[in-house]
CSV table of C-alpha atoms in Angstrom, one decimal:
chain,number,residue,atom,x,y,z
W,9,MET,CA,0.0,0.0,0.0
W,10,LYS,CA,2.8,2.4,1.0
W,11,HIS,CA,4.7,1.5,-2.2
W,12,ARG,CA,1.7,2.4,-4.3
W,13,LEU,CA,1.2,5.6,-2.4
W,14,PHE,CA,4.8,6.5,-2.9
W,15,LYS,CA,4.3,6.2,-6.7
W,16,TYR,CA,1.2,8.4,-6.5
W,17,VAL,CA,2.9,11.0,-4.3
W,18,THR,CA,6.0,11.1,-6.6
W,19,ILE,CA,3.8,11.7,-9.7
W,20,ILE,CA,1.8,14.4,-8.0
W,21,LEU,CA,5.0,16.1,-6.8
W,22,PHE,CA,6.5,16.0,-10.3
W,23,ILE,CA,3.3,17.5,-11.8
W,24,ALA,CA,3.1,20.2,-9.1
W,25,MET,CA,6.7,21.1,-9.8
W,26,VAL,CA,6.7,21.2,-13.5
W,27,LEU,CA,3.3,22.4,-14.6
W,28,PRO,CA,3.0,25.7,-12.8
W,29,THR,CA,6.6,26.7,-13.5
W,30,ALA,CA,6.2,25.9,-17.2
W,31,VAL,CA,3.1,28.1,-17.3
W,32,TRP,CA,4.8,30.9,-15.6
W,33,ALA,CA,7.8,30.5,-17.9
W,34,GLN,CA,5.6,31.0,-20.9
W,35,ASP,CA,3.4,33.7,-19.6
W,36,SER,CA,5.7,35.9,-17.5
W,37,LEU,CA,7.5,38.9,-19.0
W,38,THR,CA,11.2,39.0,-18.8
W,39,THR,CA,12.2,41.2,-15.8
W,40,VAL,CA,15.5,42.9,-15.2
W,41,ALA,CA,16.9,42.8,-11.8
W,42,ASP,CA,18.4,46.0,-10.4
W,43,SER,CA,21.8,45.7,-8.8
W,44,LEU,CA,21.4,45.2,-5.1
W,45,LYS,CA,23.8,47.1,-2.9
W,46,THR,CA,24.6,45.8,0.6
W,47,THR,CA,26.9,47.0,3.3
W,48,THR,CA,29.0,43.8,2.9
W,49,ALA,CA,30.2,44.8,-0.6
W,50,ILE,CA,30.6,41.0,-1.4
W,51,PRO,CA,30.0,40.2,-5.1
W,52,VAL,CA,28.1,37.0,-4.4
W,53,GLU,CA,25.4,39.0,-2.7
W,54,ALA,CA,24.7,41.1,-5.8
W,55,VAL,CA,22.8,38.0,-6.9
W,56,ALA,CA,20.0,39.8,-8.7
W,57,ALA,CA,22.3,42.0,-10.7
W,58,ALA,CA,22.2,40.2,-14.0
W,59,THR,CA,21.4,42.8,-16.7
W,60,GLU,CA,19.5,42.3,-19.9
W,61,GLU,CA,21.8,44.6,-21.8
W,62,PRO,CA,24.9,42.7,-23.1
W,63,THR,CA,28.0,43.6,-21.3
W,64,VAL,CA,31.6,42.7,-21.9
W,65,LEU,CA,32.4,39.1,-21.0
W,66,ASN,CA,35.2,38.7,-18.5
W,67,SER,CA,36.9,35.6,-19.7
W,68,GLY,CA,39.2,35.3,-16.6
W,69,ASN,CA,36.3,35.5,-14.1
W,70,THR,CA,34.2,33.1,-16.3
W,71,ALA,CA,37.1,30.6,-16.5
W,72,TRP,CA,37.6,30.7,-12.7
W,73,VAL,CA,33.8,30.2,-11.9
W,74,ILE,CA,33.7,27.3,-14.3
W,75,VAL,CA,36.5,25.7,-12.3
W,76,ALA,CA,34.9,26.6,-9.0
W,77,THR,CA,31.6,25.0,-10.2
W,78,VAL,CA,33.4,21.8,-11.0
W,79,LEU,CA,35.1,21.8,-7.6
W,80,VAL,CA,31.8,22.4,-5.7
W,81,MET,CA,30.1,19.5,-7.6
W,82,MET,CA,33.1,17.3,-6.7
W,83,MET,CA,32.3,18.0,-3.1
W,84,THR,CA,29.1,16.0,-3.2
W,85,ILE,CA,30.1,13.3,-5.7
W,86,PRO,CA,32.5,11.8,-4.9
W,87,GLY,CA,33.7,13.8,-1.9
W,88,LEU,CA,30.8,13.7,0.5
W,89,ALA,CA,29.8,10.2,-0.8
W,90,LEU,CA,33.2,8.7,0.1
W,91,PHE,CA,33.5,10.6,3.3
W,92,TYR,CA,30.1,9.4,4.7
W,93,GLY,CA,30.4,6.1,2.9
W,94,GLY,CA,33.7,5.3,4.7
W,95,LEU,CA,32.2,6.1,8.1
W,96,VAL,CA,29.2,3.7,7.9
W,97,ARG,CA,29.3,-0.1,8.2
W,98,GLN,CA,30.1,-2.2,5.1
W,99,LYS,CA,26.5,-3.2,4.6
W,100,ASN,CA,25.3,0.4,4.1
W,101,ILE,CA,27.9,2.1,2.0
W,102,LEU,CA,26.0,1.8,-1.3
W,103,SER,CA,23.0,3.4,0.3
W,104,ILE,CA,25.1,6.5,1.1
W,105,LEU,CA,26.5,6.6,-2.5
W,106,MET,CA,22.9,6.2,-3.9
W,107,GLN,CA,21.6,9.0,-1.7
W,108,CYS,CA,24.3,11.4,-2.8
W,109,LEU,CA,23.8,10.5,-6.4
W,110,MET,CA,20.0,10.9,-6.1
W,111,ALA,CA,20.4,14.3,-4.5
W,112,THR,CA,22.7,15.5,-7.3
W,113,GLY,CA,20.3,14.4,-10.0
W,114,ILE,CA,16.9,15.4,-8.7
W,115,ILE,CA,17.9,18.7,-7.0
W,116,SER,CA,19.6,19.8,-10.2
W,117,ILE,CA,16.3,19.3,-12.1
W,118,ILE,CA,14.3,21.1,-9.4
W,119,TRP,CA,16.8,24.0,-9.4
W,120,VAL,CA,16.6,24.7,-13.1
W,121,ALA,CA,12.8,24.2,-13.2
W,122,PHE,CA,12.1,26.8,-10.6
W,123,GLY,CA,14.6,26.7,-7.7
W,124,TYR,CA,16.9,29.3,-9.2
W,125,SER,CA,13.9,31.5,-10.0
W,126,TRP,CA,12.6,31.1,-6.5
W,127,VAL,CA,15.9,32.2,-5.0
W,128,PHE,CA,17.1,34.8,-7.5
W,129,GLY,CA,14.0,35.8,-9.5
W,130,THR,CA,12.5,39.2,-8.9
W,131,SER,CA,8.9,39.2,-10.2
W,132,PHE,CA,7.2,38.9,-6.8
W,133,MET,CA,9.5,41.5,-5.3
W,134,ASP,CA,9.1,43.9,-8.2
W,135,SER,CA,5.3,43.6,-8.1
W,136,GLY,CA,5.1,44.2,-4.4
W,137,SER,CA,3.6,40.8,-3.8
W,138,PRO,CA,3.9,39.6,-0.1
W,139,LEU,CA,5.3,36.4,-1.6
W,140,GLY,CA,8.4,38.3,-2.4
W,141,GLN,CA,9.3,38.1,1.3
W,142,ILE,CA,9.6,34.3,0.9
W,143,ILE,CA,10.6,33.7,-2.7
W,144,GLY,CA,11.8,35.7,-5.7
W,145,GLY,CA,9.2,34.7,-8.3
W,146,PHE,CA,8.8,32.6,-11.3
W,147,ASP,CA,10.2,34.9,-13.9
W,148,LYS,CA,13.4,32.8,-14.3
W,149,ALA,CA,11.7,29.4,-14.3
W,150,PHE,CA,13.6,27.0,-16.6
W,151,LEU,CA,16.1,29.9,-16.9
W,152,HIS,CA,13.5,31.8,-18.9
W,153,GLY,CA,14.9,35.0,-20.4
W,154,ILE,CA,18.5,34.2,-19.6
W,155,LYS,CA,20.6,34.3,-22.8
W,156,LEU,CA,24.2,33.5,-23.7
W,157,ASP,CA,25.0,37.2,-23.4
W,158,THR,CA,23.1,37.8,-20.2
W,159,TYR,CA,25.9,38.6,-17.8
W,160,MET,CA,26.2,39.2,-14.0
W,161,SER,CA,26.8,42.9,-13.4
W,162,GLY,CA,30.2,43.9,-12.2
W,163,VAL,CA,31.8,40.5,-12.7
W,164,GLY,CA,31.1,39.8,-16.4
W,165,ILE,CA,30.2,36.1,-16.1
W,166,PRO,CA,27.2,34.5,-17.9
W,167,GLU,CA,24.2,34.2,-15.7
W,168,ILE,CA,23.7,30.6,-16.9
W,169,LEU,CA,27.1,29.9,-15.3
W,170,PHE,CA,26.1,31.6,-12.1
W,171,ALA,CA,22.9,29.5,-12.0
W,172,LEU,CA,24.9,26.3,-12.4
W,173,PHE,CA,27.4,27.4,-9.7
W,174,GLN,CA,24.5,28.0,-7.3
W,175,CYS,CA,23.0,24.7,-8.3
W,176,MET,CA,25.9,22.9,-6.8
W,177,PHE,CA,25.2,24.6,-3.4
W,178,ALA,CA,21.5,23.5,-3.7
W,179,VAL,CA,22.7,20.0,-4.3
W,180,ILE,CA,25.2,19.6,-1.4
W,181,THR,CA,23.0,21.2,1.2
W,182,PRO,CA,20.4,18.4,1.5
W,183,ALA,CA,23.1,15.8,0.9
W,184,LEU,CA,24.8,16.9,4.1
W,185,ILE,CA,21.7,15.8,6.1
W,186,ILE,CA,22.4,12.2,5.0
W,187,GLY,CA,24.9,12.0,7.8
W,188,ALA,CA,22.2,12.3,10.5
W,189,PHE,CA,20.0,9.4,9.4
W,190,ALA,CA,22.5,7.1,7.8
W,191,GLU,CA,22.0,3.3,8.0
W,192,ARG,CA,18.3,3.5,8.9
W,193,ILE,CA,16.2,5.4,6.4
W,194,LYS,CA,13.9,4.1,3.6
W,195,PHE,CA,15.1,5.2,0.2
W,196,SER,CA,11.5,6.0,-0.9
W,197,GLY,CA,10.9,8.2,2.1
W,198,TYR,CA,14.3,9.9,1.7
W,199,VAL,CA,13.5,10.8,-1.9
W,200,VAL,CA,10.2,12.5,-1.1
W,201,PHE,CA,11.6,14.2,2.0
W,202,ILE,CA,14.7,15.6,0.2
W,203,ILE,CA,12.6,16.9,-2.6
W,204,LEU,CA,10.2,18.7,-0.2
W,205,TRP,CA,13.0,19.9,2.0
W,206,SER,CA,14.9,21.5,-1.0
W,207,ILE,CA,11.8,23.3,-2.1
W,208,ILE,CA,10.3,24.4,1.2
W,209,VAL,CA,13.4,24.9,3.4
W,210,TYR,CA,16.5,25.5,1.2
W,211,ASN,CA,15.0,27.8,-1.5
W,212,PRO,CA,13.3,30.3,0.8
W,213,MET,CA,16.4,30.5,3.1
W,214,ALA,CA,18.7,31.1,0.1
W,215,HIS,CA,16.4,33.8,-1.1
W,216,TRP,CA,16.4,35.5,2.4
W,217,VAL,CA,20.2,35.6,2.5
W,218,TRP,CA,21.5,35.8,-1.1
W,219,GLY,CA,18.5,36.7,-3.3
W,220,GLY,CA,17.5,40.1,-1.9
W,221,GLY,CA,15.4,38.8,1.1
W,222,TRP,CA,15.1,40.3,4.6
W,223,LEU,CA,18.3,38.9,6.0
W,224,MET,CA,20.3,40.2,3.1
W,225,LYS,CA,18.7,43.7,3.4
W,226,MET,CA,19.4,43.6,7.2
W,227,GLY,CA,23.1,43.3,6.3
W,228,ALA,CA,23.7,39.7,7.4
W,229,ILE,CA,27.1,38.3,6.2
W,230,ASP,CA,27.1,34.9,4.7
W,231,PHE,CA,29.8,34.8,2.0
W,232,ALA,CA,29.4,31.1,0.9
W,233,GLY,CA,26.8,29.3,3.0
W,234,GLY,CA,27.1,29.4,6.8
W,235,THR,CA,23.4,29.9,7.3
W,236,VAL,CA,22.0,28.8,4.0
W,237,VAL,CA,24.0,25.6,3.8
W,238,HIS,CA,25.5,24.5,7.1
W,239,ILE,CA,23.1,25.7,9.8
W,240,ASN,CA,20.2,24.9,7.5
W,241,ALA,CA,21.4,21.3,7.0
W,242,GLY,CA,22.9,20.8,10.4
W,243,ILE,CA,19.8,21.8,12.4
W,244,SER,CA,17.6,19.7,10.1
W,245,ALA,CA,20.0,16.8,10.6
W,246,LEU,CA,19.5,17.0,14.4
W,247,VAL,CA,15.7,17.1,14.1
W,248,MET,CA,15.8,14.1,11.7
W,249,ALA,CA,18.1,12.1,14.0
W,250,ILE,CA,15.9,12.7,17.0
W,251,MET,CA,12.6,11.9,15.3
W,252,LEU,CA,13.9,8.9,13.4
W,253,GLY,CA,15.3,7.4,16.5
W,254,ARG,CA,18.6,5.6,17.2
W,255,ARG,CA,20.0,2.8,15.1
W,256,LYS,CA,19.5,-0.8,16.2
W,257,GLY,CA,22.2,-1.6,18.8
W,258,TYR,CA,23.5,2.0,19.0
W,259,ARG,CA,25.1,2.6,22.4
W,260,THR,CA,23.9,-0.9,23.6
W,261,ILE,CA,26.8,-2.9,22.3
W,262,GLY,CA,29.4,-1.1,24.4
W,263,HIS,CA,30.7,1.4,21.8
W,264,PRO,CA,29.5,3.3,18.7
W,265,PHE,CA,29.6,1.7,15.3
W,266,THR,CA,33.1,1.9,13.8
W,267,PRO,CA,33.8,3.1,10.2
W,268,HIS,CA,34.3,0.2,7.8
W,269,ASN,CA,36.8,2.0,5.5
W,270,ILE,CA,39.0,4.8,6.9
W,271,PRO,CA,40.9,5.3,3.6
W,272,PHE,CA,37.6,6.3,2.0
W,273,VAL,CA,37.2,8.8,4.8
W,274,PHE,CA,40.6,10.2,4.0
W,275,ILE,CA,39.9,10.4,0.3
W,276,GLY,CA,36.5,12.0,0.9
W,277,THR,CA,38.0,14.6,3.2
W,278,SER,CA,40.8,15.4,0.7
W,279,LEU,CA,38.2,16.0,-2.0
W,280,LEU,CA,36.1,18.1,0.3
W,281,TRP,CA,39.1,20.2,1.3
W,282,LEU,CA,40.0,20.7,-2.3
W,283,GLY,CA,36.5,21.3,-3.5
W,284,TRP,CA,35.9,23.9,-0.7
W,285,PHE,CA,38.3,26.2,-2.4
W,286,GLY,CA,35.8,26.5,-5.2
W,287,PHE,CA,33.0,26.7,-2.6
W,288,ASN,CA,34.5,29.7,-0.8
W,289,ALA,CA,36.9,31.4,-3.2
W,290,GLY,CA,34.5,31.0,-6.1
W,291,SER,CA,31.7,32.7,-4.2
W,292,GLY,CA,33.2,36.1,-5.0
W,293,LEU,CA,32.4,35.3,-8.7
W,294,ALA,CA,35.7,36.9,-9.7
W,295,ALA,CA,39.4,36.0,-10.1
W,296,ASP,CA,40.7,38.8,-7.8
W,297,GLY,CA,42.2,39.5,-4.5
W,298,LEU,CA,39.1,38.7,-2.6
W,299,ALA,CA,39.1,35.2,-4.1
W,300,ALA,CA,42.8,34.8,-3.2
W,301,ASN,CA,42.0,35.8,0.4
W,302,ALA,CA,39.0,33.5,0.6
W,303,PHE,CA,41.3,30.7,-0.6
W,304,LEU,CA,44.0,31.5,2.0
W,305,VAL,CA,41.7,31.8,5.0
W,306,THR,CA,39.8,28.7,4.1
W,307,HIS,CA,43.0,26.7,4.0
W,308,LEU,CA,44.3,28.2,7.3
W,309,ALA,CA,41.1,27.7,9.2
W,310,THR,CA,40.9,24.1,8.1
W,311,SER,CA,44.5,23.4,9.0
W,312,ALA,CA,44.1,25.0,12.4
W,313,ALA,CA,40.9,23.1,13.2
W,314,ALA,CA,42.3,19.7,12.1
W,315,VAL,CA,45.5,20.1,14.1
W,316,ILE,CA,43.6,21.2,17.2
W,317,TRP,CA,41.1,18.3,16.9
W,318,MET,CA,44.0,15.9,16.6
W,319,ALA,CA,45.8,17.4,19.6
W,320,LEU,CA,42.6,17.1,21.7
W,321,GLU,CA,42.3,13.4,20.8
W,322,TRP,CA,46.0,12.8,21.5
W,323,ILE,CA,45.8,14.4,24.9
W,324,LEU,CA,42.5,12.9,26.0
W,325,TYR,CA,42.6,9.5,24.4
W,326,LYS,CA,46.3,9.0,24.0
W,327,LYS,CA,46.2,8.4,20.3
W,328,PRO,CA,45.6,10.7,17.3
W,329,THR,CA,43.3,9.2,14.7
W,330,ILE,CA,42.8,9.8,11.0
W,331,VAL,CA,39.0,10.1,11.5
W,332,GLY,CA,39.5,12.7,14.1
W,333,PHE,CA,41.9,14.7,12.0
W,334,CYS,CA,39.4,14.5,9.0
W,335,THR,CA,36.5,15.5,11.2
W,336,GLY,CA,38.4,18.5,12.6
W,337,ALA,CA,39.3,19.6,9.1
W,338,VAL,CA,35.6,19.5,8.0
W,339,ALA,CA,34.6,21.5,11.1
W,340,GLY,CA,37.2,24.2,10.1
W,341,LEU,CA,35.9,24.2,6.5
W,342,VAL,CA,32.4,24.7,7.7
W,343,ALA,CA,33.1,27.5,10.2
W,344,ILE,CA,35.2,29.7,7.9
W,345,THR,CA,32.6,29.5,5.1
W,346,PRO,CA,30.5,32.5,6.1
W,347,ALA,CA,33.5,34.6,6.9
W,348,ALA,CA,35.7,33.8,3.9
W,349,GLY,CA,35.0,37.1,2.3
W,350,THR,CA,35.5,39.3,5.4
W,351,ALA,CA,38.1,37.7,7.7
W,352,ASP,CA,41.8,37.9,7.5
W,353,VAL,CA,44.6,35.5,8.7
W,354,LEU,CA,43.9,36.3,12.4
W,355,GLY,CA,40.2,35.6,11.9
W,356,ALA,CA,41.0,32.4,10.0
W,357,PHE,CA,43.1,31.0,12.9
W,358,ALA,CA,40.6,32.1,15.5
W,359,ILE,CA,37.5,30.7,13.7
W,360,GLY,CA,39.3,27.5,12.9
W,361,GLY,CA,40.5,26.9,16.4
W,362,ILE,CA,37.3,27.9,18.1
W,363,SER,CA,35.2,25.7,15.8
W,364,ALA,CA,37.4,22.7,16.5
W,365,LEU,CA,37.0,23.1,20.3
W,366,VAL,CA,33.3,23.6,20.2
W,367,CYS,CA,32.5,20.9,17.7
W,368,PHE,CA,34.8,18.4,19.5
W,369,PHE,CA,32.9,19.1,22.7
W,370,MET,CA,29.6,18.5,21.0
W,371,VAL,CA,30.7,15.3,19.3
W,372,ALA,CA,32.7,13.8,22.2
W,373,TYR,CA,30.6,14.8,25.1
W,374,VAL,CA,27.2,16.3,24.4
W,375,LYS,CA,26.1,13.6,21.9
W,376,PRO,CA,26.9,10.7,24.2
W,377,LYS,CA,25.3,12.6,27.1
W,378,LEU,CA,22.0,13.3,25.4
W,379,LYS,CA,22.1,9.9,23.5
W,380,TYR,CA,20.8,11.1,20.2
W,381,ASP,CA,22.1,9.2,17.2
W,382,ASP,CA,23.5,11.8,14.8
W,383,SER,CA,25.2,8.9,12.8
W,384,LEU,CA,28.0,10.8,11.1
W,385,ASP,CA,27.9,14.0,13.2
W,386,ALA,CA,26.1,16.1,10.6
W,387,PHE,CA,24.7,18.3,13.4
W,388,GLY,CA,27.8,18.2,15.6
W,389,VAL,CA,30.1,19.4,12.7
W,390,HIS,CA,27.9,21.2,10.2
W,391,GLY,CA,25.2,22.6,12.4
W,392,ILE,CA,27.5,23.6,15.3
W,393,GLY,CA,30.3,24.6,13.0
W,394,GLY,CA,27.9,26.8,10.9
W,395,ILE,CA,26.6,28.5,14.1
W,396,VAL,CA,30.1,29.2,15.4
W,397,GLY,CA,31.3,30.5,12.0
W,398,SER,CA,28.2,32.7,11.5
W,399,ILE,CA,28.5,34.4,14.8
W,400,LEU,CA,32.3,34.8,14.7
W,401,THR,CA,31.9,36.4,11.3
W,402,GLY,CA,30.4,39.3,13.3
W,403,VAL,CA,33.5,39.4,15.5
W,404,PHE,CA,36.4,39.0,13.0
W,405,ALA,CA,35.1,40.8,9.9
W,406,THR,CA,37.7,43.5,9.1
W,407,ARG,CA,37.9,46.4,6.6
W,408,ALA,CA,41.4,45.2,5.7
W,409,ILE,CA,39.4,42.7,3.6
W,410,THR,CA,36.1,44.4,3.0
W,411,GLY,CA,37.5,47.9,2.1
W,412,PRO,CA,37.3,51.3,3.7
W,413,GLU,CA,33.5,51.5,3.5
W,414,GLY,CA,33.0,47.7,4.2
W,415,VAL,CA,31.7,46.0,7.2
W,416,GLN,CA,33.7,45.2,10.3
W,417,GLY,CA,33.1,43.1,13.4
W,418,ALA,CA,33.0,43.6,17.1
W,419,LEU,CA,36.7,43.0,17.4
W,420,TYR,CA,37.2,46.2,15.4
W,421,GLY,CA,34.4,48.2,17.1
W,422,ASP,CA,31.2,47.4,15.3
W,423,TRP,CA,29.0,45.5,17.7
W,424,ASN,CA,26.0,46.0,15.6
W,425,GLN,CA,27.3,43.6,13.0
W,426,LEU,CA,27.7,40.9,15.7
W,427,TRP,CA,24.0,41.4,16.6
W,428,ILE,CA,22.9,41.1,13.0
W,429,GLN,CA,24.8,37.8,12.8
W,430,VAL,CA,23.2,36.5,15.9
W,431,VAL,CA,19.7,37.4,14.5
W,432,ALA,CA,20.5,35.7,11.2
W,433,THR,CA,21.8,32.6,13.0
W,434,GLY,CA,18.8,32.4,15.3
W,435,ALA,CA,16.3,32.8,12.4
W,436,SER,CA,18.1,30.1,10.4
W,437,VAL,CA,18.0,27.7,13.3
W,438,VAL,CA,14.3,28.3,14.1
W,439,TYR,CA,13.1,28.1,10.4
W,440,SER,CA,15.1,24.9,9.7
W,441,ALA,CA,13.9,23.1,12.8
W,442,VAL,CA,10.3,24.0,12.5
W,443,LEU,CA,10.0,23.2,8.8
W,444,THR,CA,12.0,20.0,9.1
W,445,PHE,CA,9.7,18.8,11.9
W,446,ILE,CA,6.6,19.4,9.8
W,447,LEU,CA,8.0,17.7,6.7
W,448,PHE,CA,9.2,14.7,8.8
W,449,PHE,CA,5.7,14.3,10.2
W,450,ILE,CA,4.0,14.5,6.8
W,451,VAL,CA,6.4,12.1,5.0
W,452,ASN,CA,6.6,9.6,7.8
W,453,LYS,CA,2.8,9.4,8.0
W,454,THR,CA,2.4,8.9,4.2
W,455,ILE,CA,5.5,7.2,2.8
W,456,GLY,CA,7.3,6.1,6.0
W,457,LEU,CA,10.9,7.0,6.8
W,458,ARG,CA,12.4,4.2,8.9
W,459,VAL,CA,13.3,0.9,7.5
W,460,SER,CA,12.1,-2.3,9.4
W,461,LYS,CA,14.3,-3.9,12.0
W,462,ASP,CA,15.0,-6.8,9.6
W,463,ASP,CA,16.0,-4.5,6.8
W,464,GLU,CA,18.2,-2.5,9.1
W,465,SER,CA,19.9,-5.7,10.3
W,466,THR,CA,20.4,-6.9,6.7
W,467,GLY,CA,21.8,-3.6,5.6
W,468,LEU,CA,20.3,-0.9,3.4
W,469,ASP,CA,22.5,-2.0,0.4
W,470,ILE,CA,20.6,-5.2,0.0
W,471,SER,CA,17.2,-4.3,1.5
W,472,GLN,CA,16.9,-1.0,-0.4
W,473,HIS,CA,19.0,-1.4,-3.5
W,474,GLY,CA,19.6,-5.2,-4.0
W,475,GLU,CA,23.3,-4.8,-4.3
W,476,ILE,CA,26.4,-5.4,-2.3
W,477,ALA,CA,29.6,-3.3,-2.3
W,478,TYR,CA,32.1,-6.1,-1.9
W,479,SER,CA,31.6,-9.5,-3.3
W,480,GLU,CA,32.9,-12.5,-1.5
W,481,GLU,CA,35.5,-14.7,-3.2
W,482,GLU,CA,34.3,-18.3,-3.7
């Protein structure tokens, strides 16, 4: 019965996604987005500044953003897939790979159909519709009105490239949540949940922060996804982990489940670290000094966080581990993301170090104490790391990077920016938590989200996909 219901719900969702957007794409007039000016002076936040009048193509910027787009896609497949896949037990690795692949495919379709328009369209805002407070509009559905010579103002890259670059952010964000419910979720329920989550949670949040929404107008700084990506995914991960319940045998066998393939964890981390340079340095949309600084601070914060995490393990548990080093590196990558366009070297070391300390405490002490099963620490690393980075952006932002008229943080005398960051962080936490709770309830009552105990014992690779990762020699 639930299998049949899943088919019907999937068909209805597809029709609901495609039909209205196709109509809007045909009937709407092409609108021109005015350049948005914010106190942050960060190019990525001039997201609605594509102009209908052809401007000069900047081949250098275009080439760099193409490379950055490839790097960000690599973060999901194969980076995140191998990182998460190595951390789970052998019988569940293919389920992780499949979930990452599915997210890449289906979210890309949704993004081009109407996601990009919801985030960076302007028809609702231009018309004064109250819907403009939530989404941008349908004027760019199926990239309607965007031509080969439609460029982003100020940087000279084609808007179709910008749309694809942002697509990779839309892909990796729901994929991050996989770490919270690994090894125990039905694939059918996951598919429906991730589609709804992308539409209802990610798209509005991205509009608020990057597409001209209220957080952007308030002056919140999120250079590459601290709120939109990491807090959004991390808080949703916590809600999912708690509502779905613990894995069979978790904390009852005397120790947590151990990773089945640590070399995969290393390879995945290496790909994430490399890809993050496109994630952060590419978010300025230009091959310039700001991109170089974002590259630098990303690497420094990651290095600091990884080394500190390793040192903590060495001191407390007598042995440094590869998994610990890799986890610390990801925590540093997450935390520096919102600050990559405003922090200098001092900020990079501070944000990286603080994020390692806080995330380590959450993973090593808080999670065992509260006994929630965040399988691969999606909340402990991405959620907490995103919160730490978002708030500390309001401390370490400096005009040495943002320019004489740019923003600066509390460390340099502007306590107002810190307050703005706290508000933006709090709004992200509340919105993600509430909407994820509602979506979980709906999907769980219709499709179902948790696999049976027998399927969980067998492993999701066989029970959900009919495959095994490693064949046994006869």
